PDB file of C-alpha atoms and ligand atoms in Angstrom:
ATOM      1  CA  UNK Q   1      77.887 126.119 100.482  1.00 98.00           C
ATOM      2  CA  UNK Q   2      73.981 126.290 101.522  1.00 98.00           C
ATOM      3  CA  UNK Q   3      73.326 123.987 104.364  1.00 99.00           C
ATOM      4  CA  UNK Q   4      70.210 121.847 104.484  1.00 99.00           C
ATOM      5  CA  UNK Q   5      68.204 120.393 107.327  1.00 98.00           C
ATOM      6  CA  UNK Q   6      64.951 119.191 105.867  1.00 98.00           C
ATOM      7  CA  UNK Q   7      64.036 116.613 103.335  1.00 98.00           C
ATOM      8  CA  UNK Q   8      61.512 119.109 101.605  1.00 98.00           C
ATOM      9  CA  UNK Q   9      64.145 121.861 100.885  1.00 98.00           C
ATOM     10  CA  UNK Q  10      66.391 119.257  99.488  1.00 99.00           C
ATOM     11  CA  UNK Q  11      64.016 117.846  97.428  1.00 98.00           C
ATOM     12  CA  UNK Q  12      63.273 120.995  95.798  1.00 98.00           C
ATOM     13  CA  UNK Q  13      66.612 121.922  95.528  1.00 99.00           C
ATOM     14  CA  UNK Q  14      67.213 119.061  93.665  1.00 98.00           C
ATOM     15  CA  UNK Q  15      64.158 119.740  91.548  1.00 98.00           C
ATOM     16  CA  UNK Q  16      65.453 123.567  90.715  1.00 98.00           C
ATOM     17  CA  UNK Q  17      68.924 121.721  89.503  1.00 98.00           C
ATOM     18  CA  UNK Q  18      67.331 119.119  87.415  1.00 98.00           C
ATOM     19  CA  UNK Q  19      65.362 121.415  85.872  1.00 98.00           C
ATOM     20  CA  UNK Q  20      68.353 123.856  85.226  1.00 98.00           C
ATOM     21  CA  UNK Q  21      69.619 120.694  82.618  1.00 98.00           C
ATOM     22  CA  UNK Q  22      72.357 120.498  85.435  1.00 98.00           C
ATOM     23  CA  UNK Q  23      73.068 117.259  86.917  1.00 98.00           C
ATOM     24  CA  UNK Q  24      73.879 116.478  90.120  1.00 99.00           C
ATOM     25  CA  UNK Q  25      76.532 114.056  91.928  1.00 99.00           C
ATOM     26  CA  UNK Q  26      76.400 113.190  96.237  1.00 99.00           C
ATOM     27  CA  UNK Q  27      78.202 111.615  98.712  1.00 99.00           C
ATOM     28  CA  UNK Q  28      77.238 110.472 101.085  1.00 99.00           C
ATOM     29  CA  UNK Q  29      78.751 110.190 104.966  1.00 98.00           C
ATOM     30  CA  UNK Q  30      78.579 110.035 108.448  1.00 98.00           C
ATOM     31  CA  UNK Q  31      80.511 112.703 108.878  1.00 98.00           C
ATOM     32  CA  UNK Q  32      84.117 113.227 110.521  1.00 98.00           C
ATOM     33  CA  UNK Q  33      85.532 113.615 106.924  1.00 98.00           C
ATOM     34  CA  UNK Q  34      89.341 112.762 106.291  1.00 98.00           C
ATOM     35  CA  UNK Q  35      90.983 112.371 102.744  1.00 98.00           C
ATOM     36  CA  UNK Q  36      89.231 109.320 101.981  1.00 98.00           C
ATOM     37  CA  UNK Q  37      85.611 111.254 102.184  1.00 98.00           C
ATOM     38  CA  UNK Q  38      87.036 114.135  99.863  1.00 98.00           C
ATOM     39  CA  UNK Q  39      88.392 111.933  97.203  1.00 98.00           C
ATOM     40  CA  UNK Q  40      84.825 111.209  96.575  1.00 98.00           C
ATOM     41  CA  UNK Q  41      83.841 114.207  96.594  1.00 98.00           C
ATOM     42  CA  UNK Q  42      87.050 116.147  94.713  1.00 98.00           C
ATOM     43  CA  UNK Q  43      85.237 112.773  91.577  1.00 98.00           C
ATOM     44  CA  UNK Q  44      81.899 114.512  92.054  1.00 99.00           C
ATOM     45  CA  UNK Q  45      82.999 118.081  91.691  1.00 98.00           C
ATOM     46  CA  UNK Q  46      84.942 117.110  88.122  1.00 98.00           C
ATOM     47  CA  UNK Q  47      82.271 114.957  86.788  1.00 98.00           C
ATOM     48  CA  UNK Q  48      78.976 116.915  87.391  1.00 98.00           C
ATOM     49  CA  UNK Q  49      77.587 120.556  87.773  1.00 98.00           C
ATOM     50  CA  UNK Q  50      76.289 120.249  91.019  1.00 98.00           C
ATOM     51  CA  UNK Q  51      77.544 118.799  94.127  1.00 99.00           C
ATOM     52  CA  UNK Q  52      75.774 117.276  97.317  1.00 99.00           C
ATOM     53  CA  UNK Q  53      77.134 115.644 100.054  1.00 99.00           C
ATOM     54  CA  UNK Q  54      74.998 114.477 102.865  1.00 99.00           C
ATOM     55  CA  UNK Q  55      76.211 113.488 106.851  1.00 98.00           C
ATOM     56  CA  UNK Q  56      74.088 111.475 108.964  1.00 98.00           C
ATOM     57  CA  UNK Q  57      74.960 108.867 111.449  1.00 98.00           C
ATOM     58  CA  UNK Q  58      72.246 106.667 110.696  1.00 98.00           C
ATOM     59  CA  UNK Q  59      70.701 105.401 113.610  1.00 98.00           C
ATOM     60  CA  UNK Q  60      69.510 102.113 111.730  1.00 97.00           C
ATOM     61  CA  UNK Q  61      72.783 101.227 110.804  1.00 98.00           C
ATOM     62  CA  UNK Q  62      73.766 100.452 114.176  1.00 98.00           C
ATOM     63  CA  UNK Q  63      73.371  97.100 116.119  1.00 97.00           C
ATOM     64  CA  UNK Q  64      72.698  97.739 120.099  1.00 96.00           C
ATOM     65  CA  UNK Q  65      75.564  96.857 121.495  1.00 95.00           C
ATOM     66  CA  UNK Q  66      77.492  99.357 118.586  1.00 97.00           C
ATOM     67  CA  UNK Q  67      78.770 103.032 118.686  1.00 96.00           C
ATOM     68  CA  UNK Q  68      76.079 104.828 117.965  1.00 97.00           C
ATOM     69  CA  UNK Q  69      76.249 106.733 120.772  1.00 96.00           C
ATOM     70  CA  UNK Q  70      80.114 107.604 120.934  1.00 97.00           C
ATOM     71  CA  UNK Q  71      80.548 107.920 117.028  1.00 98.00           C
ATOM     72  CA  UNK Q  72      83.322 110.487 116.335  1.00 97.00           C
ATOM     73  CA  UNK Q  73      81.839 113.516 114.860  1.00 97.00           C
ATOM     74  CA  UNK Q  74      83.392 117.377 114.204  1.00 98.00           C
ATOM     75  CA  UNK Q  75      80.655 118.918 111.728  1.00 98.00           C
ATOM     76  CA  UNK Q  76      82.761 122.801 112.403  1.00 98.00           C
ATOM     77  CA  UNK Q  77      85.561 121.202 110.684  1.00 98.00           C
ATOM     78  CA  UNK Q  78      83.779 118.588 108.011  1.00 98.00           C
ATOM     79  CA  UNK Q  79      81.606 122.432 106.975  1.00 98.00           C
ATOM     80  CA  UNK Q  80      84.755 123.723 106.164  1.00 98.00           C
ATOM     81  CA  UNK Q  81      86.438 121.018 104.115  1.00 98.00           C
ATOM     82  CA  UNK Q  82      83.430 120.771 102.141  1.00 99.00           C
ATOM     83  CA  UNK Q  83      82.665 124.386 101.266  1.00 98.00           C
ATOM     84  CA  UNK Q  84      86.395 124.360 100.785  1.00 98.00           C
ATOM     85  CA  UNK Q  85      86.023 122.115  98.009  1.00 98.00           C
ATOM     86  CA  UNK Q  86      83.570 123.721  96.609  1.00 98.00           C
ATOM     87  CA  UNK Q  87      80.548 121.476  97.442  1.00 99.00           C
ATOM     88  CA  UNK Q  88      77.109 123.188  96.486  1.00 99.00           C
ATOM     89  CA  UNK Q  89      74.997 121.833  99.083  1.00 99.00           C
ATOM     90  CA  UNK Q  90      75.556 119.996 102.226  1.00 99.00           C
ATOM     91  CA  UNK Q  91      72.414 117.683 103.412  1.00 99.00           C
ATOM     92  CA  UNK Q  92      72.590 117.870 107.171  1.00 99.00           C
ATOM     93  CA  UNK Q  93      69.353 116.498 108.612  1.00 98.00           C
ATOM     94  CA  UNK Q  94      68.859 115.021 112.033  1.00 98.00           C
ATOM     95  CA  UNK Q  95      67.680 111.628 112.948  1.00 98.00           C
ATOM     96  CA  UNK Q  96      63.427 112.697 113.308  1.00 98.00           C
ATOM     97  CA  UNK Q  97      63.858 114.228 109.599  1.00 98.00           C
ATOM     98  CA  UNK Q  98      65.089 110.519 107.902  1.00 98.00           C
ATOM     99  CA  UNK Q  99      63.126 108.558 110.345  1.00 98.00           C
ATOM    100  CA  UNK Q 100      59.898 110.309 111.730  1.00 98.00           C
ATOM    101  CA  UNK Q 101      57.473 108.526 113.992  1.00 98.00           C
ATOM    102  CA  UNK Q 102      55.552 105.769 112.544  1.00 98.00           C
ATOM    103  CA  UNK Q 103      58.562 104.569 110.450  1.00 98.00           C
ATOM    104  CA  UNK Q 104      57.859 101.591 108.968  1.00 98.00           C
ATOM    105  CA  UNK Q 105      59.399 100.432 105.658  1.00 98.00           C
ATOM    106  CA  UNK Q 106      62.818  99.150 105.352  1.00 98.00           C
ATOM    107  CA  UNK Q 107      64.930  97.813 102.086  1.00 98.00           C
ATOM    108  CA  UNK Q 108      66.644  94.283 102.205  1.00 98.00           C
ATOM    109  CA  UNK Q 109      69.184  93.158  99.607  1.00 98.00           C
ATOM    110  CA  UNK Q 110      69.189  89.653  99.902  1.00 98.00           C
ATOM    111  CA  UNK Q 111      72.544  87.162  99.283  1.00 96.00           C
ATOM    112  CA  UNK Q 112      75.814  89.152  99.264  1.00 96.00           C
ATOM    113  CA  UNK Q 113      74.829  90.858 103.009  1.00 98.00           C
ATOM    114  CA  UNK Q 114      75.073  87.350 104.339  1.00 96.00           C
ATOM    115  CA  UNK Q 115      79.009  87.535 103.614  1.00 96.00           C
ATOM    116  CA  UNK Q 116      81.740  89.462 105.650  1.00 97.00           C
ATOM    117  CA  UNK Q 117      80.310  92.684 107.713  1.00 97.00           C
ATOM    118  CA  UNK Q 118      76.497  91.233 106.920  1.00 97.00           C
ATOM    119  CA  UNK Q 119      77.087  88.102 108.736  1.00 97.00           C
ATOM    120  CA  UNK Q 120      78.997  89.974 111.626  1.00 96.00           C
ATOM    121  CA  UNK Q 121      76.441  93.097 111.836  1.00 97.00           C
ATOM    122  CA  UNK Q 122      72.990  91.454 111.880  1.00 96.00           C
ATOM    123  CA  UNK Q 123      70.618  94.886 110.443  1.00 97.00           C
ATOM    124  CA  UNK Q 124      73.400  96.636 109.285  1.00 98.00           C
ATOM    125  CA  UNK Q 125      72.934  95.902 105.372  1.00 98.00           C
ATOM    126  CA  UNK Q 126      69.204  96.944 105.966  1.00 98.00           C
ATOM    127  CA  UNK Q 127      70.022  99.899 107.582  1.00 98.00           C
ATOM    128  CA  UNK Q 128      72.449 101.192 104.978  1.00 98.00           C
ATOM    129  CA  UNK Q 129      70.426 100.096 102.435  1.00 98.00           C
ATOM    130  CA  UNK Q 130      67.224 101.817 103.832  1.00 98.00           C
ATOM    131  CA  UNK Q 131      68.735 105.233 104.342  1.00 98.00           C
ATOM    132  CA  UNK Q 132      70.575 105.104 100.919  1.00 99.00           C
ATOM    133  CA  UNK Q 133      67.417 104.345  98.974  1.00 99.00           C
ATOM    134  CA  UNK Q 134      66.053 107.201 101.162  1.00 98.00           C
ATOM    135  CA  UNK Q 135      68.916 109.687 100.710  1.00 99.00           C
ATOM    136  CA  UNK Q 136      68.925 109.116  96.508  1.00 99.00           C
ATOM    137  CA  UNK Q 137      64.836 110.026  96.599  1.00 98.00           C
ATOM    138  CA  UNK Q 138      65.432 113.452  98.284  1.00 99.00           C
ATOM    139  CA  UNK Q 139      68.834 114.267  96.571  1.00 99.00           C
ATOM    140  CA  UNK Q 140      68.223 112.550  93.419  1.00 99.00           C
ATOM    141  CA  UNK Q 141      71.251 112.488  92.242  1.00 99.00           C
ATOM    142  CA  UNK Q 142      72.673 111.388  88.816  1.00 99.00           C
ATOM    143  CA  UNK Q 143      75.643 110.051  90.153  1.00 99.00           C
ATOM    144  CA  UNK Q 144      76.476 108.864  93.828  1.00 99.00           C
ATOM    145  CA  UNK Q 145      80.014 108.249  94.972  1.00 99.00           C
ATOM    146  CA  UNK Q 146      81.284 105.508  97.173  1.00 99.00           C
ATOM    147  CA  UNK Q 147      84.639 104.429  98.400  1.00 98.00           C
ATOM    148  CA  UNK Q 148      85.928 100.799  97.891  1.00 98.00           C
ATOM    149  CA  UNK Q 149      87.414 100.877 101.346  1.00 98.00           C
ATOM    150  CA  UNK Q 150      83.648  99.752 102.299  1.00 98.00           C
ATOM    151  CA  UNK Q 151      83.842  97.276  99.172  1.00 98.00           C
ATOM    152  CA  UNK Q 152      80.793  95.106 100.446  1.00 98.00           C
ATOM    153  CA  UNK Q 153      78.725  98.062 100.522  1.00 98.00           C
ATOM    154  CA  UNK Q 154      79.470  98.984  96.991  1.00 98.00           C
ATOM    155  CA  UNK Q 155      78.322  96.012  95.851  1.00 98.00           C
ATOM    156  CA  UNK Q 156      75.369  96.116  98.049  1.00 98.00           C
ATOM    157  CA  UNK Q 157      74.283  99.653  96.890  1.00 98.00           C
ATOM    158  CA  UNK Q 158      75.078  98.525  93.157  1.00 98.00           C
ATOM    159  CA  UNK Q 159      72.685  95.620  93.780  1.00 98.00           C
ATOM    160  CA  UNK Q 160      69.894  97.540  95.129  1.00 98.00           C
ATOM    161  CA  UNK Q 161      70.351 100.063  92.543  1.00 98.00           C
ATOM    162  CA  UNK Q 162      69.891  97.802  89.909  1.00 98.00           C
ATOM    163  CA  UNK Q 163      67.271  95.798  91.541  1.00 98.00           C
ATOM    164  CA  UNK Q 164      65.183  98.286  92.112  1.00 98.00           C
ATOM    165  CA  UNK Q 165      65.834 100.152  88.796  1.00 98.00           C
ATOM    166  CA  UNK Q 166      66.780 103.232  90.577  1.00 98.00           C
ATOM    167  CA  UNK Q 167      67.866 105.697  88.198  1.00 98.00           C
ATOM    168  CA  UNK Q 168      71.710 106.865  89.700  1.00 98.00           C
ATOM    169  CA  UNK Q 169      75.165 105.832  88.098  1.00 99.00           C
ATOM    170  CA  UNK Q 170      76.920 104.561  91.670  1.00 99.00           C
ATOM    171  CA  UNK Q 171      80.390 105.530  91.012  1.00 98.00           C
ATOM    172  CA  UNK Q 172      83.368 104.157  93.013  1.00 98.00           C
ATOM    173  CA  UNK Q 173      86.492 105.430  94.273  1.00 98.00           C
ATOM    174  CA  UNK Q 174      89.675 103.660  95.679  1.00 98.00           C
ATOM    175  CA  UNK Q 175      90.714 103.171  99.410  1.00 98.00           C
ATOM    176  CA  UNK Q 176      92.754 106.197 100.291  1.00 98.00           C
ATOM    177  CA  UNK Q 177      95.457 104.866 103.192  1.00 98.00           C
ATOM    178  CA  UNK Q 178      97.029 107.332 105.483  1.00 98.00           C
ATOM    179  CA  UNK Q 179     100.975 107.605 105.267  1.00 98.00           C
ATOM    180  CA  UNK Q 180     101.578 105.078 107.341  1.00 97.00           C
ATOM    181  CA  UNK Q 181      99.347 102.470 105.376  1.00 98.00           C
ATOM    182  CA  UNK Q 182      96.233 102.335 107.504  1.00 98.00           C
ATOM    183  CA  UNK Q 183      92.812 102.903 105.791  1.00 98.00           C
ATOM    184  CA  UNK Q 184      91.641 106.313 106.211  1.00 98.00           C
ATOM    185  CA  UNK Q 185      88.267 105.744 108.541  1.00 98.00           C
ATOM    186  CA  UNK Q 186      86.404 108.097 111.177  1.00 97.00           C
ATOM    187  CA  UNK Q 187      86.769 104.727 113.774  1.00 97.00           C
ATOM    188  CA  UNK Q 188      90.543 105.701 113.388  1.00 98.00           C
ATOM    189  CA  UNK Q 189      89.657 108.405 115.878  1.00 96.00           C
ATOM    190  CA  UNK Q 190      89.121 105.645 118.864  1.00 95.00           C
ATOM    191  CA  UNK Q 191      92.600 104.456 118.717  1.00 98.00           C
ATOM    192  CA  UNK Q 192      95.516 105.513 120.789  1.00 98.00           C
ATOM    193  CA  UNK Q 193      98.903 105.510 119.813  1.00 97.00           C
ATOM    194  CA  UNK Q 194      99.642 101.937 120.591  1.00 98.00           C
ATOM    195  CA  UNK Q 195      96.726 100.763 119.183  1.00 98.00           C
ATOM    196  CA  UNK Q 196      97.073 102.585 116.293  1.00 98.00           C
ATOM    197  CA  UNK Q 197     100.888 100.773 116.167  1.00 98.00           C
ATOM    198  CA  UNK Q 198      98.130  97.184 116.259  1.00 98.00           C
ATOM    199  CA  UNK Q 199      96.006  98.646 113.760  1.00 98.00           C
ATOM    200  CA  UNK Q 200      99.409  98.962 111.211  1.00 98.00           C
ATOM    201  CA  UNK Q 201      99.031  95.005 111.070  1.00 98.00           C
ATOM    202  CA  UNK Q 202      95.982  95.220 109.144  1.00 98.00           C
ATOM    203  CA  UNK Q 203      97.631  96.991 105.770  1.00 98.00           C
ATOM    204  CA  UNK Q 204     100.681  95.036 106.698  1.00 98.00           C
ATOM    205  CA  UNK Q 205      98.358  91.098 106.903  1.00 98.00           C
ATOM    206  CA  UNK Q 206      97.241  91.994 103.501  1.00 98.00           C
ATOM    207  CA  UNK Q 207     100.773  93.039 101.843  1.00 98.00           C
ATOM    208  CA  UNK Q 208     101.976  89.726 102.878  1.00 98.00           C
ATOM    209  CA  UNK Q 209      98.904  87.794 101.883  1.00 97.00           C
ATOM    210  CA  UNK Q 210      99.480  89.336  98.411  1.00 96.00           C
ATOM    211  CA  UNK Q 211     103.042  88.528  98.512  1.00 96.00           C
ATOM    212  CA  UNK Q 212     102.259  84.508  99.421  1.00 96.00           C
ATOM    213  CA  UNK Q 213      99.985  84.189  96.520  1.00 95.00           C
ATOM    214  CA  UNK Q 214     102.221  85.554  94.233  1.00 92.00           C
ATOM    215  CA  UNK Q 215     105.396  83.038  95.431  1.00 93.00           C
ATOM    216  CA  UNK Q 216     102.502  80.279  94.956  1.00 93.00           C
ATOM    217  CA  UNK Q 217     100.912  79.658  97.939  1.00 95.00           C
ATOM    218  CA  UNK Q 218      96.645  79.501  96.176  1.00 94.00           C
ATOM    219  CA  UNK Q 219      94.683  78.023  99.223  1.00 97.00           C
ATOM    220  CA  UNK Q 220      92.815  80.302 101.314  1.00 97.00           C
ATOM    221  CA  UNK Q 221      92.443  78.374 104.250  1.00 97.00           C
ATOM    222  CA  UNK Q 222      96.910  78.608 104.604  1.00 97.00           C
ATOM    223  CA  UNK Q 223      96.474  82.309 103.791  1.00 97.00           C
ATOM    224  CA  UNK Q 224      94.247  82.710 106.601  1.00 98.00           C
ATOM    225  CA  UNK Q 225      95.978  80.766 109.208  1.00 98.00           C
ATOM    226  CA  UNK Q 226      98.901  82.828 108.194  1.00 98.00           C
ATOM    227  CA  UNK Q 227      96.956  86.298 108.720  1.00 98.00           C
ATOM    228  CA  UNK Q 228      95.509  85.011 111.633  1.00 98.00           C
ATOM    229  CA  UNK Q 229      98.925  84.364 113.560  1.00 98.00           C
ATOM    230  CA  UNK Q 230     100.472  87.482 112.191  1.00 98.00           C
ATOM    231  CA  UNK Q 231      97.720  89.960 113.362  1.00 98.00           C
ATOM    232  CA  UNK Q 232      97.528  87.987 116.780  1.00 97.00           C
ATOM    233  CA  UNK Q 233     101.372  89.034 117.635  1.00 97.00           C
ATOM    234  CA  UNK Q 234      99.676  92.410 118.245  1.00 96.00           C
ATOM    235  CA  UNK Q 235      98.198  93.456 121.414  1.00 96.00           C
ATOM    236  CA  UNK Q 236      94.254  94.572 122.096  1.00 97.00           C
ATOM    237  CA  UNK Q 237      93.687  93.205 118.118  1.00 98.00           C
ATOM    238  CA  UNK Q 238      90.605  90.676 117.649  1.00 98.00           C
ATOM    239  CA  UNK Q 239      90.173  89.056 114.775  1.00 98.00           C
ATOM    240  CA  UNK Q 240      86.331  89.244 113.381  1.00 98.00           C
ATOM    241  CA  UNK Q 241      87.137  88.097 109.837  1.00 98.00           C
ATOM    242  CA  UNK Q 242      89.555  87.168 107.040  1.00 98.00           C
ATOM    243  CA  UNK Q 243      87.736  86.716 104.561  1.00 98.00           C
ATOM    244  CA  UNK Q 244      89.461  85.230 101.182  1.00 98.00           C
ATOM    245  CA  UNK Q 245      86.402  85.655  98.404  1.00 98.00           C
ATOM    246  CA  UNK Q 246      84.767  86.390  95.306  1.00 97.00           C
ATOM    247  CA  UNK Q 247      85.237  90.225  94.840  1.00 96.00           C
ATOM    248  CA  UNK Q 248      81.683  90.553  92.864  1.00 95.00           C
ATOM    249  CA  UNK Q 249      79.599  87.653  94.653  1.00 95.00           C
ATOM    250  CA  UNK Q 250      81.510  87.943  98.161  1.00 96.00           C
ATOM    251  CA  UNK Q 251      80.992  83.834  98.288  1.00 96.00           C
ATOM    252  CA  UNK Q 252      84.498  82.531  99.496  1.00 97.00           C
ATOM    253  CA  UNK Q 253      87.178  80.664  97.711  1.00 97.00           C
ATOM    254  CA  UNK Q 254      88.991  77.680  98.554  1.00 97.00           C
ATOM    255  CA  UNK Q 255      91.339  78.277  95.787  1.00 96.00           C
ATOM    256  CA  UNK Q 256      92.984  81.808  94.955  1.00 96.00           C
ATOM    257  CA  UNK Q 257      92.006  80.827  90.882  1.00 90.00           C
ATOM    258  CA  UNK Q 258      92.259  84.601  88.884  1.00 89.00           C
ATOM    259  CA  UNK Q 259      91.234  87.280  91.063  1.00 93.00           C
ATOM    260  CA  UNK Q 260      89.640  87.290  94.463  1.00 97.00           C
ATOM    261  CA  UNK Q 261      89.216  89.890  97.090  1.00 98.00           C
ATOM    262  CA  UNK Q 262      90.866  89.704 100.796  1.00 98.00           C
ATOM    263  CA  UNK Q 263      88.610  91.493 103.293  1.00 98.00           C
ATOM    264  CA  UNK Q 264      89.365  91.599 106.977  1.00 98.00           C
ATOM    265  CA  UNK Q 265      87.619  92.972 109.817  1.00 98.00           C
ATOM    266  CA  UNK Q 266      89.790  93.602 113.014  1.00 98.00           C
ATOM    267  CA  UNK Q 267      88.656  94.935 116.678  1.00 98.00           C
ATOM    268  CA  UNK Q 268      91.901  97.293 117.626  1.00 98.00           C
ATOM    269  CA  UNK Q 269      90.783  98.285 121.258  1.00 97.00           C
ATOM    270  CA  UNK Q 270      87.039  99.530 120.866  1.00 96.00           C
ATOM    271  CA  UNK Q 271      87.577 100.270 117.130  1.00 97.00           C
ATOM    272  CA  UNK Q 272      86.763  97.958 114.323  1.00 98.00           C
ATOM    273  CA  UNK Q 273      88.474  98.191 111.452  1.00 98.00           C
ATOM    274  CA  UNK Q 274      87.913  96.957 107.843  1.00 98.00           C
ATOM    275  CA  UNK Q 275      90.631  97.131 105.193  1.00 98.00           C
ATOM    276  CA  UNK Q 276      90.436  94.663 101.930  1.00 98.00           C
ATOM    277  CA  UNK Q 277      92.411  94.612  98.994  1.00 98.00           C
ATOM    278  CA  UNK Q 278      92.245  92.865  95.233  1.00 97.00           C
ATOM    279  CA  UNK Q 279      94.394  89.558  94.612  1.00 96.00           C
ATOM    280  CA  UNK Q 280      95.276  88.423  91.306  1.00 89.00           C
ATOM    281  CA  UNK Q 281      97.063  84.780  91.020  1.00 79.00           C
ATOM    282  CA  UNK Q 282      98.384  84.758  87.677  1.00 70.00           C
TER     283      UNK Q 282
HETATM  284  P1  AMP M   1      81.345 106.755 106.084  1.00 76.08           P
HETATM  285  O1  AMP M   1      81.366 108.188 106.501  1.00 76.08           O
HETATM  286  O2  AMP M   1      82.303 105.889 106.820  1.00 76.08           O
HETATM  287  O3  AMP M   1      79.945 106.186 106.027  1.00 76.08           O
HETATM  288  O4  AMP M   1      81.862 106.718 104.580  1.00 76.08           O
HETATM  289  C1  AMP M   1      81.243 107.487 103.574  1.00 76.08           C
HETATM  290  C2  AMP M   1      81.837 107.119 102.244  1.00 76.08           C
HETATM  291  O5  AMP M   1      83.234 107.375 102.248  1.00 76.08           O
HETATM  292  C3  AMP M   1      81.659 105.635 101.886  1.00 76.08           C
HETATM  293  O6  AMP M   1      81.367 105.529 100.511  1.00 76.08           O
HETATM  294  C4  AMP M   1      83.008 105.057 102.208  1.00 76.08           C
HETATM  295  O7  AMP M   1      83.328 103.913 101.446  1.00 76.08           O
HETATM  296  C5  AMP M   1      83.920 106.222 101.824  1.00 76.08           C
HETATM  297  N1  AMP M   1      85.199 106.088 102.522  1.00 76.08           N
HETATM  298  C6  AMP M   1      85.414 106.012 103.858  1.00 76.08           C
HETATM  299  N2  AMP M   1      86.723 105.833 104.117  1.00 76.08           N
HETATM  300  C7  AMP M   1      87.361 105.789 102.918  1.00 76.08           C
HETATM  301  C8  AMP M   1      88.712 105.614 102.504  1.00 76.08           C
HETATM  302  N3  AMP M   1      89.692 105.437 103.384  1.00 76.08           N
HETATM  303  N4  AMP M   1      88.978 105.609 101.186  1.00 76.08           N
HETATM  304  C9  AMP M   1      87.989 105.779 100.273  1.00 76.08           C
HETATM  305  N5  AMP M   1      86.692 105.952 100.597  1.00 76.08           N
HETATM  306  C10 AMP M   1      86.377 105.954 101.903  1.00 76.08           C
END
C-alpha cells in the first residue's frame, strides 16, 4: 500500500487510474479503524479495481469545546489493517495540506443538518461536508463508502452529492456492533469498563423501543419517555437526543406510521455516542 501525504500526488494518482479504464472506490476516516471502518472498505475492494482510503481528523469538524485535541488515533496499527486488506493507496495528509492559509470556502447543506447531531454540533455538517467535497476532488473516486452507523451523514453526503451534481455513487454499509451490542466507534476508546457497562444501554434503549412498537405502542413522545428513564438508570450517561424520525427527511414523527428511524445520541463519561436503528410498525 503506497502512502500519500499531498493533495497533488493524489490527484495524479487518481488521474493515472482513471486513465488506466480502472475505477476507483474510497473511504474515508478519521482514523483509529475497528471492524466497522473495514467493512467499508472489505465493499470497496469487491466492487472496484482500485482502492483508497483516506484518515484525517478534520479540524473543521470540530466545535471548540470538542475532542479535537484528545481524538483517539493509532495510524502504526490502522497502516497495517489497511495494507492488510489490500487497500491500494492510503491518503494521509495533515491538517496545512486540506486547509492551507487563506482558507476560505466552505459547503453548507441546508435542511436535514438542522435535525439530530446538526442541531447539537453547530459547524459540524459544514465541516464534514467541506472536507468531503474536498476529499472526492483529489481522490475522485467512482464510488465512496459510508457506514449507516453515522446515518445523518449519509444522507447529508447523498444530498450534497446530488445537489451539487458531483459525479460519485455514495455507497452505504450497515452498523457493525461489537459482540456485546455496542456500535463499533473510535470514541469507544474513551470509555472505561464501567462506562462501557453504561454505554450497553444504548443498543439495549433501542431493542426495547423496537420491541414497544411492535406490541403497539406508535407514539413517539411514550417511546421517548420510556428510553429516557431506561438509559438514566445508568451512571455518568447524558442524554443529548432520542430522536424518533423520518429516516430520509430526519423531520420527527409524532406517530410511528410505516417506517421511521430511532437515533440517539448519549454522553457516556467524556464519550458521545450515537447508535440508531430502522423501525417498521406494520
Ligand atoms: P469515522 O472514522 O468515525 O469518521 O468514520 C468513517 C466511516 O466509517 C464513516 O462512513 C462511518 O459511518 C463509518 N463507520 C464508523 N463506525 C462504523 C460502524 N460501527 N459500522 C459501520 N460503519 C461505521
Amino acid at each position: 500500500m503506497q502512502i500519500v501525504k499531498t493533495v497533488g500526488e493524489m490527484k495524479s494518482i487518481a488521474r493515472a487510474i482513471r486513465s488506466n479504464g480502472e475505477n476507483i472506490g474510497f473511504t474515508p476516516t478519521m482514523g483509529c479503524l475497528h471492524a466497522g471502518h473495514m467493512s467499508l472498505v472489505a465493499k470497496s475492494k469487491s466492487e472496484c479495481d482500485r482502492s483508497v482510503a483516506s484518515i484525517f481528523i478534520n479540524p473543521a469538524q470540530f466545535g471548540p469545546t470538542e475532542d479535537l485535541a484528545v481524538y483517539p488515533q493509532s495510524i502504526d496499527q490502522d497502516i497495517a489493517l489497511l495494507s492488510e486488506a489490500g487497500v491500494d493507496y492510503l491518503f494521509y495528509p495533515d491538517a496545512a495540506e486540506i486547509y492551507p492559509d487563506g482558507f476560505k470556502t466552505h459547503v453548507e447543506v441546508e435542511g436535514i443538518t438542522q435535525f439530530l447531531c446538526g442541531a447539537s454540533r453547530p459547524g459540524f455538517f459544514r465541516g464534514v461536508a467541506t472536507v468531503v467535497l474536498k476529499l472526492f476532488n483529489i481522490v475522485a473516486p467512482h464510488k465512496a463508502y459510508f457506514g449507516e452507523k453515522d446515518w445523518q451523514q449519509l444522507r447529508v453526503i447523498e444530498t450534497l452529492v446530488r445537489d451539487l451534481n458531483l459525479d460519485v455513487e455514495i455507497c452505504a454499509a450497515p452498523l457493525i456492533r461489537d459482540e456485546d451490542g455496542l456500535a463499533m466507534s473510535s470514541r469507544n476508546r474513551y470509555l472505561t469498563t464501567r462506562q462501557r457497562q453504561s454505554a450497553l444501554k444504548i443498543n439495549r434503549a433501542l431493542s426495547l423501543a423496537r420491541d414497544k412498537i411492535q406490541s403497539g405502542e406508535h407514539r413517539s413522545e411514550s417511546i421517548r419517555q420510556l428510553l429516557r428513564e431506561f438509559i438514566a438508570e445508568e451512571p455518568e450517561t447524558e442524554i443529548d437526543y432520542i430522536s424518533i424520525c423520518d429516516a430520509n427527511n430526519l423531520s420527527e414523527k409524532e406517530i410511528i406510521d410505516g417506517k421511521a428511524l430511532i437515533a440517539l445520541a448519549v454522553k457516556v463519561g467524556s464519550a458521545r455516542l450515537i447508535d440508531n436503528c430502522i423501525v417498521e410498525n406494520a
